[in-house]
Amino acid sequence: MDLAEPSFYVFVMSEPGFDPATVDAMGVWIWDFGAYPRGYSYRDLNGDGVPDLRLRYKTEDVRLECG
């Protein structure tokens, strides 16, 4: 992984009855762009004791448009 590469992150948060570990992380593609995760990790981001899923995409793959 190139840490200097601009990245776009998507977070899948846990909630009662939903554990993000059940998500196929490498199968989460963004829209029609064909952007697939370049990496993922689990961290408790919302402090509820259940690890949340953090997906990393290459920014150039996502093709964000402003306006």
CSV table of C-alpha atoms in Angstrom, one decimal:
chain,number,residue,atom,x,y,z
A,1,MET,CA,0.0,0.0,0.0
A,2,ASP,CA,1.3,3.4,-1.0
A,3,LEU,CA,0.6,5.7,2.0
A,4,ALA,CA,1.3,8.8,-0.2
A,5,GLU,CA,-1.6,7.8,-2.6
A,6,PRO,CA,-4.6,10.0,-2.1
A,7,SER,CA,-7.4,7.9,-0.6
A,8,PHE,CA,-11.2,8.1,-0.2
A,9,TYR,CA,-12.6,6.3,2.9
A,10,VAL,CA,-16.1,4.8,3.4
A,11,PHE,CA,-17.2,3.7,6.9
A,12,VAL,CA,-19.8,1.0,7.6
A,13,MET,CA,-20.9,1.5,11.2
A,14,SER,CA,-22.2,-1.0,13.6
A,15,GLU,CA,-25.6,-0.8,15.2
A,16,PRO,CA,-27.8,-3.1,17.3
A,17,GLY,CA,-28.3,-6.2,15.3
A,18,PHE,CA,-25.7,-5.4,12.6
A,19,ASP,CA,-22.1,-6.4,12.7
A,20,PRO,CA,-20.0,-4.9,9.9
A,21,ALA,CA,-17.7,-8.0,10.0
A,22,THR,CA,-20.6,-9.8,8.1
A,23,VAL,CA,-19.9,-7.5,5.0
A,24,ASP,CA,-17.7,-8.9,2.2
A,25,ALA,CA,-15.3,-5.9,2.3
A,26,MET,CA,-13.6,-6.5,-1.0
A,27,GLY,CA,-17.1,-6.8,-2.7
A,28,VAL,CA,-18.1,-3.2,-1.8
A,29,TRP,CA,-17.7,-1.5,-5.2
A,30,ILE,CA,-18.8,2.2,-5.6
A,31,TRP,CA,-21.4,2.8,-8.2
A,32,ASP,CA,-20.6,2.3,-11.9
A,33,PHE,CA,-17.1,3.6,-11.5
A,34,GLY,CA,-15.7,0.2,-10.8
A,35,ALA,CA,-14.0,1.5,-7.7
A,36,TYR,CA,-13.1,-1.4,-5.5
A,37,PRO,CA,-11.5,-1.2,-2.0
A,38,ARG,CA,-7.7,-1.1,-2.0
A,39,GLY,CA,-7.7,-2.1,1.6
A,40,TYR,CA,-9.9,-2.3,4.7
A,41,SER,CA,-9.7,-2.5,8.5
A,42,TYR,CA,-11.9,-2.9,11.5
A,43,ARG,CA,-11.9,-0.3,14.3
A,44,ASP,CA,-14.5,0.7,16.9
A,45,LEU,CA,-15.1,4.2,15.5
A,46,ASN,CA,-18.4,5.0,17.2
A,47,GLY,CA,-17.4,3.7,20.7
A,48,ASP,CA,-20.1,1.0,21.0
A,49,GLY,CA,-17.6,-1.9,21.5
A,50,VAL,CA,-18.2,-3.4,18.0
A,51,PRO,CA,-15.5,-2.9,15.4
A,52,ASP,CA,-16.7,-0.8,12.4
A,53,LEU,CA,-15.5,-1.4,8.9
A,54,ARG,CA,-13.3,1.2,7.2
A,55,LEU,CA,-12.9,0.8,3.4
A,56,ARG,CA,-10.1,2.6,1.5
A,57,TYR,CA,-10.4,3.5,-2.2
A,58,LYS,CA,-8.0,5.3,-4.5
A,59,THR,CA,-9.4,8.8,-4.9
A,60,GLU,CA,-8.9,8.7,-8.7
A,61,ASP,CA,-11.0,5.6,-8.9
A,62,VAL,CA,-14.0,7.2,-7.2
A,63,ARG,CA,-14.2,10.3,-9.6
A,64,LEU,CA,-15.9,12.7,-7.3
A,65,GLU,CA,-17.5,15.7,-8.9
A,66,CYS,CA,-18.2,19.0,-7.1
A,67,GLY,CA,-21.2,21.2,-7.8
